[in-house]
Amino acid sequence: MAAVVQIKNLIKKYDDFTAVNIASLEINENECFGLLGPKGSGKSSLAQILYGSSSLTEGDAFVLGLNVQDHIAEIKARIGVIPQEMIVDDELSVTENLKIYAQFYELSVESVTDKISSLLRSLKIEDKAEHSIRSLSLLSKKKLSIALGLINSPDLLFIDEPTLDLDPTSKKWILNFLKDLKQQKLTFILTTENETEAELLCDKVALVDQGKILVVGEPAALIQELVGKEVVEFDCEPQDINYYVQKLKEQKFEYQVFQSTVMVFIGSGKLAKEVLSLVTSSRIMLRKPSLNDVFLRLSGSKLGNS
Amino acid sequence: MTSKKGYLKVLARNYFLFKKSSFSAFAFLLLEPLFYLLAFGLGLGSFITNVEGVSYIDYFFPGLLCATAVLIPFFETALLQFSKPSRKKLYSLWLMTPISRKDIIIGEILWATTKGSIATLAVILVATPFGLVQSWLIIPCFLILIIISFLFASLGAVIVSFAESEFSIFCSPSTLILPLILISGVLYSIDTLALPLKVMTYLLPLSHGTEAVRGLLRGTVSMMFLFHLVYLLVAASVLFRMAIQRLEKNLTV
């Protein structure tokens, strides 16, 4: 499997602040790769370096085998970007937006006509083809933004926070569409702070915190390995935390305390009911673990959206 | 397959939009020069019977052409393109394609030049029935007006590149462009100015434009005409390079 992204000792600094510091990372072809981390963790800065909207300070980054520092125009011709902000040309109609954007990629008008109608059809906005941007709903605008990212049939697609600012129904629509894209064997890199999105769409994720990669792996494997099969989560009074921590240590449980909530990770050979019998709390629950627990376990903080 | 002439795509996008709004955009372009023609040519001109042997409106007309070639391109780059927030967002979208910053800067300057040229052509067409255009020399004049448009489109871009950093107060167009028009021979002959002011005026590019266009239209071409032309070309190419160099670094998107 060929690598679509290779990173070696990459550092990005803004004045004295180091936003990204990654020793090595490889992303393979036909892989849906997630960069998962809280706001300001450096995941978007990393993606921006890869799609050429920002420059790196030190080290090397290769996209589709090309060095981002001296082949960025060739890279841009072969990738697509769906930015977090829905930026479209407000003065043009939906179809005009796509036509003009296609010309920026040197695609001929004849070759894109079919492409445009098939994109509008699969995104279910063919009835809005001639509409002005001002008349579009937020969801339709997002769909146009996705169509712009796909107009040049990219070899690699960058998707930045695809569901931010959308209502739950719209969110669901977009996620289903992206799932379809994944089925069509498109390689994409998703930056998100939402662990459910990453688990749903990504074959592999990198958890990013303070500019560094904490761990890389398949979501299910990471959860299994670093958290276990279940999580017992309970709230307690601040003065009781030490008591519970003591008990959990004695019984060799893996746990993490976040504010007044204690999370106990039930690994193999352990049983959740042993914890349940230990605790008296007004709010206690047994649940499936998520990538948020993995992140919490490794960084001591939450992704910040749940 | 990199974009070799990306600036032409930027130019094409702007032209497409102009064409789409055809009548309204065109009428808007004509509004300002028409008011100048009415106010100075007919209004003020009715008090002045004779300037250097011709009626005031005949004297003023070359100046009006030059003023149009200054105002339209300058406002296009300085106010509409490089400084509007919505435009900057659009640039960040374009930069995700093989279009480069340089393509955007060149494309926008070329578009402002085109718009200025369309506007001056429109003024020529409107003025013809009034008997203000009497000679085929209007054709070489039009070429000089294109150079003036290009020069002031580039100047607008250079000004923005400074406004982005520290000199924003300096750069209000009304503190720069209107005084320039008032002292550069648009409304009256530079010869009437006192010597120190005359020297200063000739350091500025617009005086060379008005002198060249007026000289050519009135058939009084001398060696000075060549000097004016060379000055305009050199100033335009210096400002164009400066705009690219500065904005490639400074333009925030």
XYZ file of C-alpha atoms in Angstrom:
559
model
C 0.000 0.000 0.000
C 1.414 3.356 -1.034
C 1.623 6.216 1.446
C -0.387 9.321 0.515
C 1.095 11.298 3.392
C 4.531 11.008 4.982
C 5.724 13.268 7.768
C 9.233 13.447 9.198
C 10.136 15.626 12.200
C 7.581 18.252 11.295
C 7.482 21.397 13.422
C 5.157 24.378 13.018
C 5.769 27.443 15.143
C 3.854 30.690 15.500
C 6.479 32.994 17.024
C 7.485 31.121 20.191
C 4.452 28.857 20.319
C 4.926 25.367 18.880
C 1.595 24.409 17.314
C 2.682 21.112 15.743
C 5.570 18.806 16.609
C 5.378 15.362 15.006
C 8.315 12.969 14.701
C 6.731 10.700 12.113
C 3.363 9.818 10.597
C 2.295 7.801 7.550
C -1.161 7.693 6.008
C -1.903 5.009 3.436
C -3.882 4.949 0.228
C -7.541 3.834 0.474
C -7.515 4.701 4.147
C -9.923 7.028 5.888
C -7.704 8.660 8.422
C -8.881 10.783 11.345
C -7.004 13.516 13.187
C -8.908 13.630 16.478
C -8.215 16.229 19.128
C -9.750 19.138 21.046
C -9.816 22.754 19.777
C -6.347 24.212 19.492
C -4.646 20.822 19.617
C -2.825 21.433 16.316
C -4.816 19.005 14.158
C -6.097 21.731 11.838
C -2.662 23.358 11.654
C -1.269 19.994 10.555
C -3.984 19.528 7.916
C -3.419 23.085 6.642
C 0.272 22.375 6.134
C -0.615 19.248 4.140
C -3.134 20.991 1.859
C -0.934 24.032 1.404
C -2.809 26.762 3.291
C -0.004 27.113 5.801
C 3.757 26.573 5.728
C 5.849 24.377 7.991
C 8.721 25.712 10.099
C 11.002 22.657 10.156
C 11.100 19.101 8.846
C 9.522 17.421 5.814
C 6.021 16.572 4.692
C 5.138 14.640 1.535
C 1.652 14.461 0.041
C 1.055 11.959 -2.806
C 4.838 11.484 -2.883
C 5.498 15.212 -3.449
C 7.252 17.563 -1.033
C 4.816 20.241 0.180
C 7.560 22.847 0.224
C 8.331 22.825 -3.480
C 5.461 21.048 -5.275
C 2.420 22.578 -3.637
C 0.714 23.575 -6.925
C 0.970 19.983 -8.250
C -0.338 18.686 -4.923
C -3.256 21.141 -4.949
C -4.231 20.020 -8.449
C -4.667 16.434 -7.189
C -6.294 16.957 -3.789
C -9.650 18.306 -2.659
C -10.423 20.336 0.465
C -13.737 20.747 2.261
C -12.988 23.556 4.722
C -14.735 23.942 8.060
C -16.139 27.323 7.088
C -18.612 27.091 4.211
C -16.774 29.438 1.856
C -18.453 29.803 -1.532
C -18.640 32.598 -4.105
C -21.758 34.495 -2.925
C -22.130 36.400 -6.179
C -22.465 33.292 -8.355
C -25.163 30.622 -8.601
C -24.576 27.008 -7.502
C -23.622 25.783 -10.994
C -21.564 28.903 -11.743
C -19.620 28.328 -8.525
C -18.707 24.829 -9.673
C -17.900 25.898 -13.255
C -15.571 28.730 -12.228
C -13.894 26.551 -9.583
C -13.359 23.812 -12.185
C -11.562 26.332 -14.388
C -9.154 27.064 -11.545
C -8.202 23.372 -11.791
C -7.711 23.730 -15.580
C -10.631 21.385 -16.221
C -12.359 22.085 -19.534
C -15.973 23.244 -19.483
C -17.118 20.226 -21.543
C -15.518 17.646 -19.244
C -16.999 19.159 -16.084
C -20.597 19.493 -17.238
C -21.291 15.803 -16.560
C -19.244 15.907 -13.386
C -21.271 18.849 -12.075
C -24.633 17.221 -12.735
C -23.557 13.938 -11.150
C -22.254 15.767 -8.062
C -25.467 17.797 -7.739
C -27.495 14.595 -8.116
C -25.582 12.596 -5.509
C -25.732 15.546 -3.096
C -29.479 15.943 -3.784
C -29.271 19.618 -4.772
C -29.918 19.247 -8.513
C -33.116 21.308 -8.105
C -30.984 24.170 -6.709
C -28.507 24.230 -9.601
C -29.460 27.728 -10.761
C -30.234 29.157 -7.317
C -28.317 32.083 -5.875
C -26.212 31.418 -2.792
C -28.306 33.737 -0.603
C -31.375 31.528 -1.115
C -29.595 28.369 0.101
C -30.099 26.719 3.488
C -27.058 26.011 5.652
C -27.187 22.335 4.639
C -27.353 23.142 0.908
C -24.435 25.509 1.280
C -22.437 22.776 3.010
C -23.339 20.416 0.166
C -22.034 22.939 -2.364
C -18.846 23.231 -0.331
C -18.495 19.432 -0.528
C -19.119 19.498 -4.298
C -16.341 22.105 -4.700
C -13.972 19.780 -2.839
C -14.841 16.896 -5.163
C -14.976 18.747 -8.507
C -11.464 17.699 -9.602
C -12.005 13.995 -8.689
C -9.241 14.203 -6.078
C -6.845 11.382 -5.192
C -6.946 12.591 -1.587
C -9.669 14.586 0.156
C -9.246 16.757 3.258
C -12.381 17.213 5.355
C -12.229 19.745 8.187
C -14.911 19.485 10.932
C -17.694 18.553 8.481
C -20.647 18.816 10.867
C -19.783 21.879 12.931
C -22.638 24.435 13.165
C -25.195 22.048 11.594
C -28.460 20.873 13.148
C -28.779 17.153 14.073
C -30.726 16.168 10.911
C -28.243 17.924 8.632
C -25.363 16.386 10.582
C -26.774 12.938 9.969
C -27.191 13.605 6.249
C -23.591 14.774 5.852
C -22.202 11.840 7.853
C -24.157 9.365 5.720
C -22.850 11.011 2.559
C -19.268 10.791 3.815
C -19.836 7.136 4.699
C -20.863 6.541 1.071
C -17.685 8.273 -0.117
C -15.705 5.920 2.078
C -17.434 2.947 0.454
C -16.293 4.269 -2.940
C -12.688 3.761 -1.777
C -11.871 7.457 -1.650
C -8.874 8.272 0.545
C -9.631 11.038 3.001
C -8.199 12.800 6.019
C -10.795 13.986 8.518
C -10.006 16.519 11.233
C -12.564 16.455 14.025
C -13.092 16.940 17.731
C -16.023 14.542 17.736
C -15.122 10.952 18.669
C -18.389 9.497 17.321
C -17.622 10.940 13.883
C -14.115 9.513 13.958
C -15.324 6.064 15.058
C -18.014 6.073 12.360
C -15.871 7.208 9.422
C -12.243 6.378 10.107
C -10.237 3.192 9.516
C -7.438 4.702 11.537
C -7.146 7.682 13.871
C -4.344 9.740 15.361
C -5.172 11.347 18.694
C -3.655 14.832 18.745
C -2.994 16.912 21.856
C -0.829 20.031 22.273
C 0.688 19.626 18.839
C 1.798 16.045 19.423
C 0.381 12.708 18.348
C -0.500 10.621 21.415
C -1.271 7.383 19.589
C -2.210 6.044 16.137
C -4.389 3.008 15.455
C -7.733 1.537 14.479
C -10.494 2.988 16.685
C -11.818 -0.368 17.951
C -8.324 -1.709 18.644
C -7.299 1.456 20.500
C -10.420 1.300 22.656
C -9.943 -2.418 23.375
C -6.272 -2.038 24.169
C -6.218 1.183 26.168
C -9.645 1.229 27.830
C -11.165 -2.243 27.765
C -14.625 -3.583 27.095
C -16.659 -1.416 29.485
C -16.497 1.773 31.523
C -18.078 2.413 34.903
C -18.607 6.120 35.366
C -19.791 7.714 38.596
C -19.971 11.129 40.247
C -18.917 11.615 43.845
C -18.379 14.312 46.458
C -14.896 15.884 46.252
C -13.989 14.638 49.745
C -14.815 11.050 48.759
C -12.519 10.930 45.721
C -9.450 9.862 47.717
C -11.381 7.034 49.334
C -12.493 5.647 45.979
C -9.065 6.083 44.395
C -7.579 4.120 47.301
C -10.112 1.289 46.851
C -9.613 1.155 43.059
C -5.845 1.008 43.500
C -6.134 -1.849 45.966
C -8.196 -3.865 43.511
C -5.845 -2.967 40.620
C -8.423 -1.165 38.460
C -7.404 1.272 35.730
C -9.172 4.596 36.286
C -9.153 8.298 35.493
C -10.573 11.179 37.550
C -11.992 14.151 35.691
C -13.318 16.941 37.952
C -15.810 15.165 40.254
C -16.348 12.218 37.887
C -14.464 8.944 38.196
C -14.165 6.631 35.211
C -13.094 3.059 35.757
C -11.884 1.169 32.707
C -12.859 -2.497 32.826
C -10.101 -4.438 31.067
C -9.919 -8.173 30.404
C -10.081 -10.347 33.513
C -12.019 -7.689 35.398
C -15.719 -7.438 36.070
C -17.813 -4.278 36.151
C -19.952 -5.532 39.033
C -16.906 -5.510 41.339
C -16.804 -1.721 40.897
C -20.567 -1.333 41.111
C -20.633 -3.037 44.522
C -17.890 -0.708 45.725
C -19.603 2.575 44.991
C -22.556 4.457 46.416
C -23.369 7.365 44.122
C -26.490 9.130 42.912
C -25.182 8.954 39.363
C -23.478 5.786 38.320
C -23.553 4.061 34.949
C -22.064 1.248 32.963
C -21.365 2.126 29.319
C -19.455 1.231 26.161
C -16.057 2.908 25.940
C -15.262 5.470 23.210
C -12.226 7.226 21.737
C -12.956 10.018 24.211
C -11.987 7.579 27.005
C -8.791 6.720 25.147
C -8.019 10.420 24.842
C -8.821 10.997 28.503
C -6.632 8.086 29.540
C -3.637 9.382 27.544
C -3.934 13.135 28.034
C -5.881 13.576 31.278
C -8.391 15.882 29.557
C -11.525 15.453 27.474
C -12.063 16.143 23.767
C -14.501 18.780 24.900
C -17.730 18.097 23.089
C -19.583 15.455 25.079
C -0.712 19.888 -14.435
C -0.048 23.069 -12.554
C -1.945 26.228 -13.351
C 0.375 28.144 -15.635
C -1.783 31.164 -16.322
C -3.904 31.178 -13.217
C -4.218 34.959 -13.303
C -6.261 34.646 -16.491
C -8.752 32.436 -14.588
C -9.096 35.113 -11.898
C -9.582 37.736 -14.624
C -12.146 35.495 -16.347
C -14.135 35.026 -13.113
C -14.354 38.792 -12.561
C -15.284 39.454 -16.178
C -17.974 36.753 -15.996
C -19.505 38.451 -12.976
C -19.369 41.878 -14.687
C -21.052 40.437 -17.781
C -23.701 38.742 -15.635
C -24.740 42.048 -14.093
C -24.187 43.685 -17.494
C -26.434 46.716 -17.580
C -26.291 47.768 -13.954
C -22.506 47.442 -13.683
C -22.001 49.356 -16.907
C -24.380 52.146 -15.968
C -22.686 52.456 -12.604
C -19.297 52.824 -14.288
C -20.608 55.694 -16.410
C -22.308 57.571 -13.609
C -19.224 59.192 -12.111
C -17.589 60.448 -15.351
C -20.972 61.739 -16.551
C -21.365 63.813 -13.403
C -17.863 65.203 -13.843
C -18.723 66.077 -17.436
C -21.904 67.846 -16.335
C -20.390 69.615 -13.323
C -17.074 70.787 -14.704
C -17.608 70.669 -18.434
C -21.024 72.287 -18.675
C -21.532 73.795 -15.216
C -18.147 75.366 -14.549
C -17.414 75.563 -18.276
C -20.251 78.022 -18.871
C -18.304 80.640 -16.842
C -15.048 80.013 -18.708
C -15.192 80.818 -22.374
C -11.677 80.125 -23.507
C -8.695 78.077 -22.260
C -5.600 78.035 -24.447
C -7.709 78.793 -27.483
C -10.443 76.155 -26.992
C -13.746 75.993 -25.095
C -13.472 74.742 -21.517
C -15.345 71.523 -22.174
C -12.920 70.668 -25.016
C -10.043 71.482 -22.696
C -11.511 69.434 -19.855
C -12.411 66.309 -21.874
C -8.870 64.744 -22.018
C -8.594 65.404 -18.281
C -11.887 63.620 -17.699
C -10.654 60.582 -19.646
C -7.544 60.467 -17.472
C -9.522 60.945 -14.239
C -11.748 58.004 -15.221
C -8.673 55.863 -15.923
C -7.445 56.765 -12.427
C -10.574 56.483 -10.306
C -12.194 53.266 -11.530
C -9.078 51.004 -11.374
C -7.778 52.563 -8.152
C -11.028 52.075 -6.252
C -11.353 48.570 -7.661
C -8.029 47.347 -6.235
C -7.783 49.564 -3.153
C -11.356 49.319 -1.891
C -13.210 46.470 -3.558
C -10.767 43.641 -4.072
C -7.887 43.469 -1.662
C -9.538 44.912 1.425
C -13.095 43.518 1.587
C -13.355 40.713 4.187
C -15.696 38.629 2.006
C -13.171 38.873 -0.817
C -10.391 37.635 1.450
C -12.463 34.574 2.328
C -12.928 33.933 -1.352
C -9.160 34.121 -1.833
C -8.665 31.462 0.832
C -11.021 29.241 -1.200
C -9.198 29.934 -4.462
C -5.859 29.190 -2.786
C -7.013 25.616 -2.200
C -6.798 25.129 -5.976
C -3.550 25.414 -7.989
C -4.153 29.199 -8.172
C -1.330 31.007 -6.321
C -1.234 34.310 -4.425
C 0.667 35.796 -7.339
C -2.089 34.670 -9.742
C -4.683 36.391 -7.558
C -2.726 39.658 -7.328
C -1.958 39.797 -11.076
C -5.483 38.695 -12.006
C -7.115 41.360 -9.842
C -4.821 44.128 -11.146
C -5.538 43.062 -14.740
C -9.259 43.049 -14.007
C -9.134 46.552 -12.493
C -7.225 47.660 -15.611
C -9.895 46.086 -17.822
C -12.685 47.769 -15.885
C -10.924 51.148 -16.139
C -10.471 50.629 -19.877
C -14.131 49.706 -20.345
C -15.125 52.848 -18.430
C -12.884 55.193 -20.478
C -14.134 53.603 -23.690
C -17.687 54.229 -22.484
C -16.862 57.884 -21.765
C -15.409 58.214 -25.289
C -18.559 56.691 -26.778
C -20.860 58.935 -24.774
C -18.815 62.048 -25.592
C -18.703 61.423 -29.348
C -22.266 62.642 -30.081
C -21.439 65.861 -28.177
C -18.690 66.515 -30.705
C -15.906 66.088 -28.130
C -14.116 63.369 -30.137
C -12.947 64.827 -33.444
C -9.859 62.889 -34.433
C -8.657 59.319 -35.043
C -5.931 60.197 -32.520
C -8.417 59.021 -29.892
C -7.159 55.490 -30.674
C -3.537 55.999 -29.499
C -5.033 58.038 -26.652
C -7.040 55.029 -25.592
C -3.829 52.952 -25.452
C -2.270 55.547 -23.135
C -5.434 55.462 -20.996
C -5.025 51.672 -20.653
C -1.480 52.259 -19.369
C -2.842 54.829 -16.886
C -5.511 52.337 -15.736
C -2.844 49.679 -15.209
C -0.655 52.126 -13.308
C -3.428 53.142 -10.908
C -4.697 49.578 -10.464
C -1.148 48.698 -9.373
C -0.948 51.786 -7.151
C -4.197 50.760 -5.414
C -2.699 47.353 -4.708
C 0.538 48.883 -3.374
C -1.463 51.196 -1.072
C -3.400 48.212 0.301
C -0.141 46.390 0.993
C 0.854 49.280 3.256
C -2.596 49.657 4.784
C -2.388 45.991 5.809
C 0.552 46.803 8.037
C 0.841 50.265 9.523
C -0.058 53.197 7.305
C -3.804 52.724 7.175
C -4.616 56.400 7.933
C -2.466 57.578 5.064
C -4.275 55.434 2.658
C -7.786 56.702 2.587
C -8.335 57.263 -1.155
C -9.803 60.718 -0.585
C -6.574 61.962 1.000
C -4.582 60.623 -1.902
C -6.490 60.419 -5.154
C -8.697 63.533 -5.062
C -5.800 65.940 -4.331
C -3.828 64.172 -7.040
C -6.607 64.824 -9.534
C -6.877 68.469 -8.422
C -3.206 69.288 -9.030
C -2.405 67.084 -12.022
C -3.830 69.047 -14.915
C -7.221 67.422 -15.073
C -9.166 70.649 -14.511
C -6.652 73.343 -15.523
C -3.256 73.642 -17.166
C -0.206 72.715 -15.118
C 1.570 75.705 -16.726
C -0.474 78.030 -14.529
C 1.128 76.605 -11.366
C 4.070 78.245 -9.592
C 7.433 76.629 -10.375
C 7.936 74.619 -7.120
C 4.412 73.225 -7.344
C 4.921 72.489 -11.031
C 8.058 70.456 -10.281
C 6.222 68.518 -7.591
C 3.315 67.849 -9.912
C 5.641 66.399 -12.522
C 6.994 63.948 -9.964
C 3.502 62.446 -9.787
C 2.420 60.084 -12.558
C -0.994 61.537 -13.396
C 0.378 64.860 -14.766
C 2.303 62.871 -17.374
C -0.917 61.115 -18.287
C -2.961 64.312 -18.718
C -0.165 66.059 -20.633
C 0.317 63.089 -22.990
C -3.390 62.568 -23.675
C -4.181 66.283 -24.035
C -1.132 66.884 -26.251
C -2.033 64.017 -28.502
C -5.713 64.970 -28.825
C -4.876 68.624 -29.579
C -2.097 67.710 -32.021
C 0.643 69.447 -30.027
C 3.025 66.498 -29.715
C 6.661 67.324 -28.898
C 9.673 65.467 -27.512
C 8.032 65.933 -24.123
C 5.338 63.484 -25.262
C 7.922 60.691 -25.431
C 9.178 61.612 -21.989
C 5.632 61.468 -20.568
C 5.065 58.077 -22.177
C 8.329 56.599 -20.869
C 7.581 57.985 -17.404
C 4.143 56.318 -17.388
C 5.536 52.953 -18.552
C 8.372 52.949 -16.030
C 6.104 54.036 -13.154
C 3.524 51.412 -14.084
C 6.028 48.562 -14.225
C 7.691 49.608 -10.951
C 4.340 49.817 -9.127
C 3.147 46.516 -10.631
C 6.268 44.680 -9.429
C 6.057 46.354 -6.052
C 2.396 45.346 -5.693
C 3.207 41.689 -6.405
C 6.243 41.636 -4.169
C 4.531 43.303 -1.217
C 1.125 41.650 -1.433
C 2.580 38.161 -1.876
C 3.880 38.594 1.672
C 1.260 40.898 3.190
C -2.095 39.850 1.800
C -3.996 38.226 4.639
C -6.621 35.747 3.538
